[in-house]
Short mmCIF file of C-alpha atoms in Angstrom, two decimals:
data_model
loop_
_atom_site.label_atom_id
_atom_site.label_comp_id
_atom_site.label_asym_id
_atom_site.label_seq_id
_atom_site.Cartn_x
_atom_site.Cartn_y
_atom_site.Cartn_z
CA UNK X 1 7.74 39.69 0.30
CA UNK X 2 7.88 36.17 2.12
CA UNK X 3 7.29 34.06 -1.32
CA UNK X 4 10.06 35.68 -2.78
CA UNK X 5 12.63 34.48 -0.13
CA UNK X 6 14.46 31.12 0.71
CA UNK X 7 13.87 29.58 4.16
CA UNK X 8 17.38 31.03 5.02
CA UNK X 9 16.35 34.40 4.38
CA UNK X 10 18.39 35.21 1.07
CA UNK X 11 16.64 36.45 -2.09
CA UNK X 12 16.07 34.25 -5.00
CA UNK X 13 16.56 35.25 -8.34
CA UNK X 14 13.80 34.52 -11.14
CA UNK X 15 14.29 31.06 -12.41
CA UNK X 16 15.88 30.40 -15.59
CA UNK X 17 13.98 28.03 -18.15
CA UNK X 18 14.71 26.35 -21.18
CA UNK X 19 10.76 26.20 -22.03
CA UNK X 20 8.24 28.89 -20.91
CA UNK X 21 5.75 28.40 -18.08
CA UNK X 22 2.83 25.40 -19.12
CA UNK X 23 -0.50 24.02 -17.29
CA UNK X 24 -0.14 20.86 -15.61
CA UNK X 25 -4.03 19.61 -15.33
CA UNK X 26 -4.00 17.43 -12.57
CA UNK X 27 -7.20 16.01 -13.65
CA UNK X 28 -10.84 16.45 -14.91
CA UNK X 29 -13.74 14.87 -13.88
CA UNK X 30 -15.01 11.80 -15.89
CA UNK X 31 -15.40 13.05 -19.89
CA UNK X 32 -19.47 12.33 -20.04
CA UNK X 33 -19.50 14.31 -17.10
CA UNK X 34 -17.06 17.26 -18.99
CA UNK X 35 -17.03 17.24 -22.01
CA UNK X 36 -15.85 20.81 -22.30
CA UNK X 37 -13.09 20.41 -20.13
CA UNK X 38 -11.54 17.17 -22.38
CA UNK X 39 -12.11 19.16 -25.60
CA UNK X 40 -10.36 22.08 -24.31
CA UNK X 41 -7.01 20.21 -23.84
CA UNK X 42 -7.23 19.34 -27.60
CA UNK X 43 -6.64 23.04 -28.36
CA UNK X 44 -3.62 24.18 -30.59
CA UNK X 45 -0.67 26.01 -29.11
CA UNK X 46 -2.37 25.08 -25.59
CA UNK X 47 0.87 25.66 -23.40
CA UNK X 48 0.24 22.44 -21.77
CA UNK X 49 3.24 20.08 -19.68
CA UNK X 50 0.65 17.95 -19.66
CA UNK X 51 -2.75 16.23 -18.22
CA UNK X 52 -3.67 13.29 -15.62
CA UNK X 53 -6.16 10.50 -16.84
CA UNK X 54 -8.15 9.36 -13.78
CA UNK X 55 -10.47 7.04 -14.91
CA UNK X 56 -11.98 5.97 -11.13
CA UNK X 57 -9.46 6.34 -8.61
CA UNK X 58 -7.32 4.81 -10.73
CA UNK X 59 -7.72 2.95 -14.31
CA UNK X 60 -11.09 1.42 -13.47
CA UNK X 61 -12.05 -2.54 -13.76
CA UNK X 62 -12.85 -2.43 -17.53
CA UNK X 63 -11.53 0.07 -20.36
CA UNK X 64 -14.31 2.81 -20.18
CA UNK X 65 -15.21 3.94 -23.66
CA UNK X 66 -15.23 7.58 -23.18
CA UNK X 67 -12.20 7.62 -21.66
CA UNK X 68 -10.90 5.71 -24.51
CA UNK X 69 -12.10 8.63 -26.38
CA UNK X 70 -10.61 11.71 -24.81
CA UNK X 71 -7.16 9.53 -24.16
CA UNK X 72 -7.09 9.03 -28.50
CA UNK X 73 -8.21 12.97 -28.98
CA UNK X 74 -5.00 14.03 -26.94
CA UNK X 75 -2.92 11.74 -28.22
CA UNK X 76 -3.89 12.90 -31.70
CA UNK X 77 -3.18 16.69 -30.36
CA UNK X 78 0.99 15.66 -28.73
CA UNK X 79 -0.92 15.91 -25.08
CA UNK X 80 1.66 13.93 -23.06
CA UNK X 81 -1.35 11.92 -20.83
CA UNK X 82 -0.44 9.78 -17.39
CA UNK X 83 -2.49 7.38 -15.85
CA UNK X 84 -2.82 8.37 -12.31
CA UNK X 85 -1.85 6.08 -9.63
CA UNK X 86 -2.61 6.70 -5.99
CA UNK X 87 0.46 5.83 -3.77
CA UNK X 88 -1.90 6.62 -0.72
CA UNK X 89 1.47 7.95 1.10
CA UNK X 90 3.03 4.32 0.21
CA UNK X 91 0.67 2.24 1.72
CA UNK X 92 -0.37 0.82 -1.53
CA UNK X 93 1.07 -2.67 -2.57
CA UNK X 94 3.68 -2.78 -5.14
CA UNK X 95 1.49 -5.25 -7.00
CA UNK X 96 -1.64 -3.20 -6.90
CA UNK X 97 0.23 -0.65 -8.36
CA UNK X 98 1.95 -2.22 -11.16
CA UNK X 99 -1.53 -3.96 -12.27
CA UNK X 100 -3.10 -0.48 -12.27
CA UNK X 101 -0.19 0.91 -14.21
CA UNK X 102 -0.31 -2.39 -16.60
CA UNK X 103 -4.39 -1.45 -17.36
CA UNK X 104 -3.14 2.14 -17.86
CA UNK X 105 -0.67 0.87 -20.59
CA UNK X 106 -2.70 -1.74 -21.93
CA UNK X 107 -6.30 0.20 -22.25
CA UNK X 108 -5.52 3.72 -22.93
CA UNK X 109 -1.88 3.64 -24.17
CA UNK X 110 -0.71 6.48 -21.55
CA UNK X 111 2.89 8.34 -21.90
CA UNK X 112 3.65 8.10 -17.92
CA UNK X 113 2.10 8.11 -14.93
CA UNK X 114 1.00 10.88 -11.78
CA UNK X 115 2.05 9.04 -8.51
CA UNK X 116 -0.27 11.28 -6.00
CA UNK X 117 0.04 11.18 -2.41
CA UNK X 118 3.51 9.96 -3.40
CA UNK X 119 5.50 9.82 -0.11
CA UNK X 120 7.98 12.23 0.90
CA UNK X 121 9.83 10.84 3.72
CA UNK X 122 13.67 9.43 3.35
CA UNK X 123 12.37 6.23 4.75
CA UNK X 124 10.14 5.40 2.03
CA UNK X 125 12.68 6.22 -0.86
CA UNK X 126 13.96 3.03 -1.68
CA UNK X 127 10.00 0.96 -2.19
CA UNK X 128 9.66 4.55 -4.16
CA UNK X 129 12.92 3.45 -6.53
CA UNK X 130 11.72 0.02 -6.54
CA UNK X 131 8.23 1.22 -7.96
CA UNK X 132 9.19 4.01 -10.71
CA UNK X 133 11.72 1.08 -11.66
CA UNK X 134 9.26 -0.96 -12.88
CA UNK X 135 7.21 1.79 -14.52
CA UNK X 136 9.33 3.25 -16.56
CA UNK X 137 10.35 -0.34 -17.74
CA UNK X 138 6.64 -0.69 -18.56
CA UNK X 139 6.62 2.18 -20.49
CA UNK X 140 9.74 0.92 -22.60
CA UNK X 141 8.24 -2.10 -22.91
CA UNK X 142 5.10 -0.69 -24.01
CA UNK X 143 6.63 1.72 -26.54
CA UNK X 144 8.60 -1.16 -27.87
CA UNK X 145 4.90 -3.07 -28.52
CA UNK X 146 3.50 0.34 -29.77
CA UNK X 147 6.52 0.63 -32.50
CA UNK X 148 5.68 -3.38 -33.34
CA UNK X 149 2.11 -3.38 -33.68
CA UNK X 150 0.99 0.48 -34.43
CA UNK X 151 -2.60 1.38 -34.44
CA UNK X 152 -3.99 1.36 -37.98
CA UNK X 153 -2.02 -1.81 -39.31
CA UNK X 154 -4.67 -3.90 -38.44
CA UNK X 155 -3.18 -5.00 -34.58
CA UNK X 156 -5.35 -4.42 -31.61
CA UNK X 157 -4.17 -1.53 -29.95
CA UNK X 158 -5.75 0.88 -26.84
CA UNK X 159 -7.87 2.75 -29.57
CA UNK X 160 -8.91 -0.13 -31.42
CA UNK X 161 -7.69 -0.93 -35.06
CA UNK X 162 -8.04 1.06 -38.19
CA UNK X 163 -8.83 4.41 -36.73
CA UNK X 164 -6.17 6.41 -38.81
CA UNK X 165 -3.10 5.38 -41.11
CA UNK X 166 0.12 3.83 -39.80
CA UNK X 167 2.79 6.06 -39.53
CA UNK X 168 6.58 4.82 -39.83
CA UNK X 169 8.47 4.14 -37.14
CA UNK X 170 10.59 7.77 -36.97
CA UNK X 171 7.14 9.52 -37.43
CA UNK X 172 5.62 7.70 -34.51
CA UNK X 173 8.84 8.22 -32.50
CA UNK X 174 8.72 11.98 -33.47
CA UNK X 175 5.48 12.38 -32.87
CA UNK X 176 4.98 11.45 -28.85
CA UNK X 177 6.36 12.53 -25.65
CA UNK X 178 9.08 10.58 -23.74
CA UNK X 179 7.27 8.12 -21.02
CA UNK X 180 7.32 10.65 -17.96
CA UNK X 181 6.98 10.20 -14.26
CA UNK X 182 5.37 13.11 -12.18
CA UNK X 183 5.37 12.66 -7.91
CA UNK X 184 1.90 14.13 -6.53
CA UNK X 185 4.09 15.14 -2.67
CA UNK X 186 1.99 18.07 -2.75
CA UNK X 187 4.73 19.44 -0.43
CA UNK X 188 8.74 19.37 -0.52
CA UNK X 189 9.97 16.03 -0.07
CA UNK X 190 13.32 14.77 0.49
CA UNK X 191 15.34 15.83 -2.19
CA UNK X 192 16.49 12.00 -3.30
CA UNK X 193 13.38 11.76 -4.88
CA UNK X 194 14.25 14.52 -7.16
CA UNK X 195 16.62 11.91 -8.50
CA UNK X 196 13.89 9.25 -9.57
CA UNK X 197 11.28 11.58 -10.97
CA UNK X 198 10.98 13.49 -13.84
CA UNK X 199 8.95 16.34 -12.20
CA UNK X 200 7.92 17.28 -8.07
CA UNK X 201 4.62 18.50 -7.43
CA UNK X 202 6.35 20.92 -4.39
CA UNK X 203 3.00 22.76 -3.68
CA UNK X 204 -0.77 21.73 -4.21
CA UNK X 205 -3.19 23.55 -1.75
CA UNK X 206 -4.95 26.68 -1.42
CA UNK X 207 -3.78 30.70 -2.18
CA UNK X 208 -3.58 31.95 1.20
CA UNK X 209 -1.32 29.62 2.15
CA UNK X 210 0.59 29.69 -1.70
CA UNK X 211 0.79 33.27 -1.46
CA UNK X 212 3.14 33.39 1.41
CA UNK X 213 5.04 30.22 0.48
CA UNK X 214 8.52 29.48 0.67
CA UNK X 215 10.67 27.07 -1.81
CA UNK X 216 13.30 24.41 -0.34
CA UNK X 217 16.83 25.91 -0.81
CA UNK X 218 18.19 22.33 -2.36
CA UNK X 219 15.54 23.13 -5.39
CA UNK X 220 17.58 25.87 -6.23
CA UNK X 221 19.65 22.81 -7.78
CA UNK X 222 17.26 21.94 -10.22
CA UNK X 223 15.67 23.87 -13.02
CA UNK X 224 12.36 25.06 -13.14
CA UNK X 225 11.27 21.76 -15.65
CA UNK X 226 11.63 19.86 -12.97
CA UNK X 227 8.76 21.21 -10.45
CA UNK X 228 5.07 21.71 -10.27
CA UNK X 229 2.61 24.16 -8.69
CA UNK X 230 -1.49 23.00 -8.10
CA UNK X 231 -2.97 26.04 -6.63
CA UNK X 232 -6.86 26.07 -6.02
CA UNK X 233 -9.28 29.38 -4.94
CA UNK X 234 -6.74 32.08 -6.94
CA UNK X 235 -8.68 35.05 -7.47
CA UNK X 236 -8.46 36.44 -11.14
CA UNK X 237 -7.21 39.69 -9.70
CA UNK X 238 -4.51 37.46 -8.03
CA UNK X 239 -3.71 35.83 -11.84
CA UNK X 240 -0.40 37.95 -12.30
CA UNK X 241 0.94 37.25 -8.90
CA UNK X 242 0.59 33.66 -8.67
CA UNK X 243 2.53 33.67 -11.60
CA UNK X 244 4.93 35.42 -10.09
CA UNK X 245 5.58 33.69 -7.11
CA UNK X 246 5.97 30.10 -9.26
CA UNK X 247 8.95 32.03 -11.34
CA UNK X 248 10.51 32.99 -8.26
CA UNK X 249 10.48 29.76 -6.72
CA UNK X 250 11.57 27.84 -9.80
CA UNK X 251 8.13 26.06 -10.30
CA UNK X 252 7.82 25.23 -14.81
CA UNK X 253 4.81 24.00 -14.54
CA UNK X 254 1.45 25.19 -13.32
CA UNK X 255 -2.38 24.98 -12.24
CA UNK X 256 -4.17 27.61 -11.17
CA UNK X 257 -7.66 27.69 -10.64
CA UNK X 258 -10.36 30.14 -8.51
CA UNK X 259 -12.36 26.89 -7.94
CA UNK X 260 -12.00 25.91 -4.14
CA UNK X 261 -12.24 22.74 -2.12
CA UNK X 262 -15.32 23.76 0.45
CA UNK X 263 -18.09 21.78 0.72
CA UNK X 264 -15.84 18.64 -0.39
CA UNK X 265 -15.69 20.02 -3.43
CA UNK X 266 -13.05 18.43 -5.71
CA UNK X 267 -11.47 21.75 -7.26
CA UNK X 268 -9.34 20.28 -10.51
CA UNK X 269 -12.32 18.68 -12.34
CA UNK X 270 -13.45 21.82 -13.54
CA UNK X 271 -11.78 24.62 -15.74
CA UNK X 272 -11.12 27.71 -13.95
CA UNK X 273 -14.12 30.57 -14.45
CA UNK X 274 -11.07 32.41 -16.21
CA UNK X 275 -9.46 30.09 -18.30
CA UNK X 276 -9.31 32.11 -21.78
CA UNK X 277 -7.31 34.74 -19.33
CA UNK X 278 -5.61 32.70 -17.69
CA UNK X 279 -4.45 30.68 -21.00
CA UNK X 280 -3.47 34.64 -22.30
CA UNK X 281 -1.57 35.16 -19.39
CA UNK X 282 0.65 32.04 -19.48
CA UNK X 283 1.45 32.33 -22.90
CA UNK X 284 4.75 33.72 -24.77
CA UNK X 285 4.61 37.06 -22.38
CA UNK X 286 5.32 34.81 -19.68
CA UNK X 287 8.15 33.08 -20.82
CA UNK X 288 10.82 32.76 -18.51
#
């Protein structure tokens, strides 16, 4: 089977894991516009990595009050939420950038961001270090305001004040995910940038061409944590071996979905027609 092989020909082995398998949501469309879809993140023992906020291309010009809402509810639930920022292949600005990852921060108190149509060339690596250098010091630097001023002590934060008891500063610590960094390639890029992120979206496209994929050999390096799969149009008959062929090529972290891009069609802002199944499927039986 050509998804179970390297491009060099040799068999891979099933990847190894110190967590099981887990949704990555790349992200819904606007909460008025689905509500289901927020409220269905919420869920307990949802084995979710975790979920992109895109407010309008970006973090919009004002804070928008249901997405103010849905960003508190998963925060509430441990949902690790990032602001998405489009990198437009790195012809975005560095300053346009940082000011939409400063309104992300400031307005809806995100854990990281989702850099898509991050660039994948070598040549582009170093503006790529120069960027996720600044945003994971705005994330410390954030944190450091969260820990100073937490919401319910009477301070102003991204939810507004009062909504719910302060908790100390180990339970707030204990409580939310480390500031994380996910790179939208959509396809293998150079491997340095497995160095700056925390996790490579390797494959985001369609099922015919996921089912006959192949991984990069220098991912066989990393562990399975460290990569993403987005795959739209999977049949639900095709469930088991999509699943499949994101173990074999070392892929932690998933999407699938049988909603497809024709027409235009955006096919993440929707849940798949499946997803009770699909949420079955992924669960402890799948651990790696």
């Amino acid at each position: 089977m050509p998804h179970l092989m390297t491009p060099g020909g040799a068999a891979r082995a099933p990847a190894a894991s110190k967590g099981r398998t887990g949704f990555g949501v790349p992200g819904w469309a606007h909460p008025m516009l689905a509500p289901v879809e927020w409220a269905a993140l919420a869920e307990p023992g949802l084995p979710l990595h975790w979920a992109v906020l895109d407010v309008a291309g970006g973090p919009g010009a004002r804070p928008d009050p249901y997405c103010l809402a849905a960003a508190a509810r998963l925060r509430e639930a441990g949902v690790t939420v990032l602001g998405h920022l489009g990198m437009r292949d790195g012809t975005r600005s560095f300053g346009e950038l940082v000011s939409d990852a400063h309104r992300f921060l400031d307005w809806y108190g995100v854990d990281g961001f989702y850099l898509a149509a991050c660039p994948s060339e070598r040549a582009q690596l170093a503006e790529t270090a120069r960027t996720v250098t600044t945003l994971r010091a705005l994330c410390v630097q954030q944190r450091r305001y969260q820990d100073r001023h937490p919401v319910g002590s009477g301070a102003r934060g991204p939810y507004g004040a009062g909504m719910r008891p302060a908790p100390d500063a180990s339970e707030r610590a204990a409580a939310r995910p480390r500031p994380a960094l996910v790179f939208g390639h959509g396809t293998h890029p150079h491997p340095g940038y497995a160095d700056l992120a925390d996790q490579l979206v390797t494959f985001s496209g369609c099922w015919t061409d996921y089912r006959w994929s192949q991984a990069a050999e220098w991912t066989a390096d990393h562990p399975p944590e460290r990569f993403c799969h987005l795959v739209h149009g999977v049949p639900r008959m095709h469930i088991d071996e999509a699943l499949r062929v994101a173990r074999w090529q070392g892929a932690g972290t998933v999407w699938f979905t049988d909603r497809t891009d024709r027409d235009g069609q955006n096919p993440w802002e929707a849940l798949p027609g499946y997803w009770d199944e699909l949420v079955s499927r992924i669960g402890p039986a799948i651990s790696e």
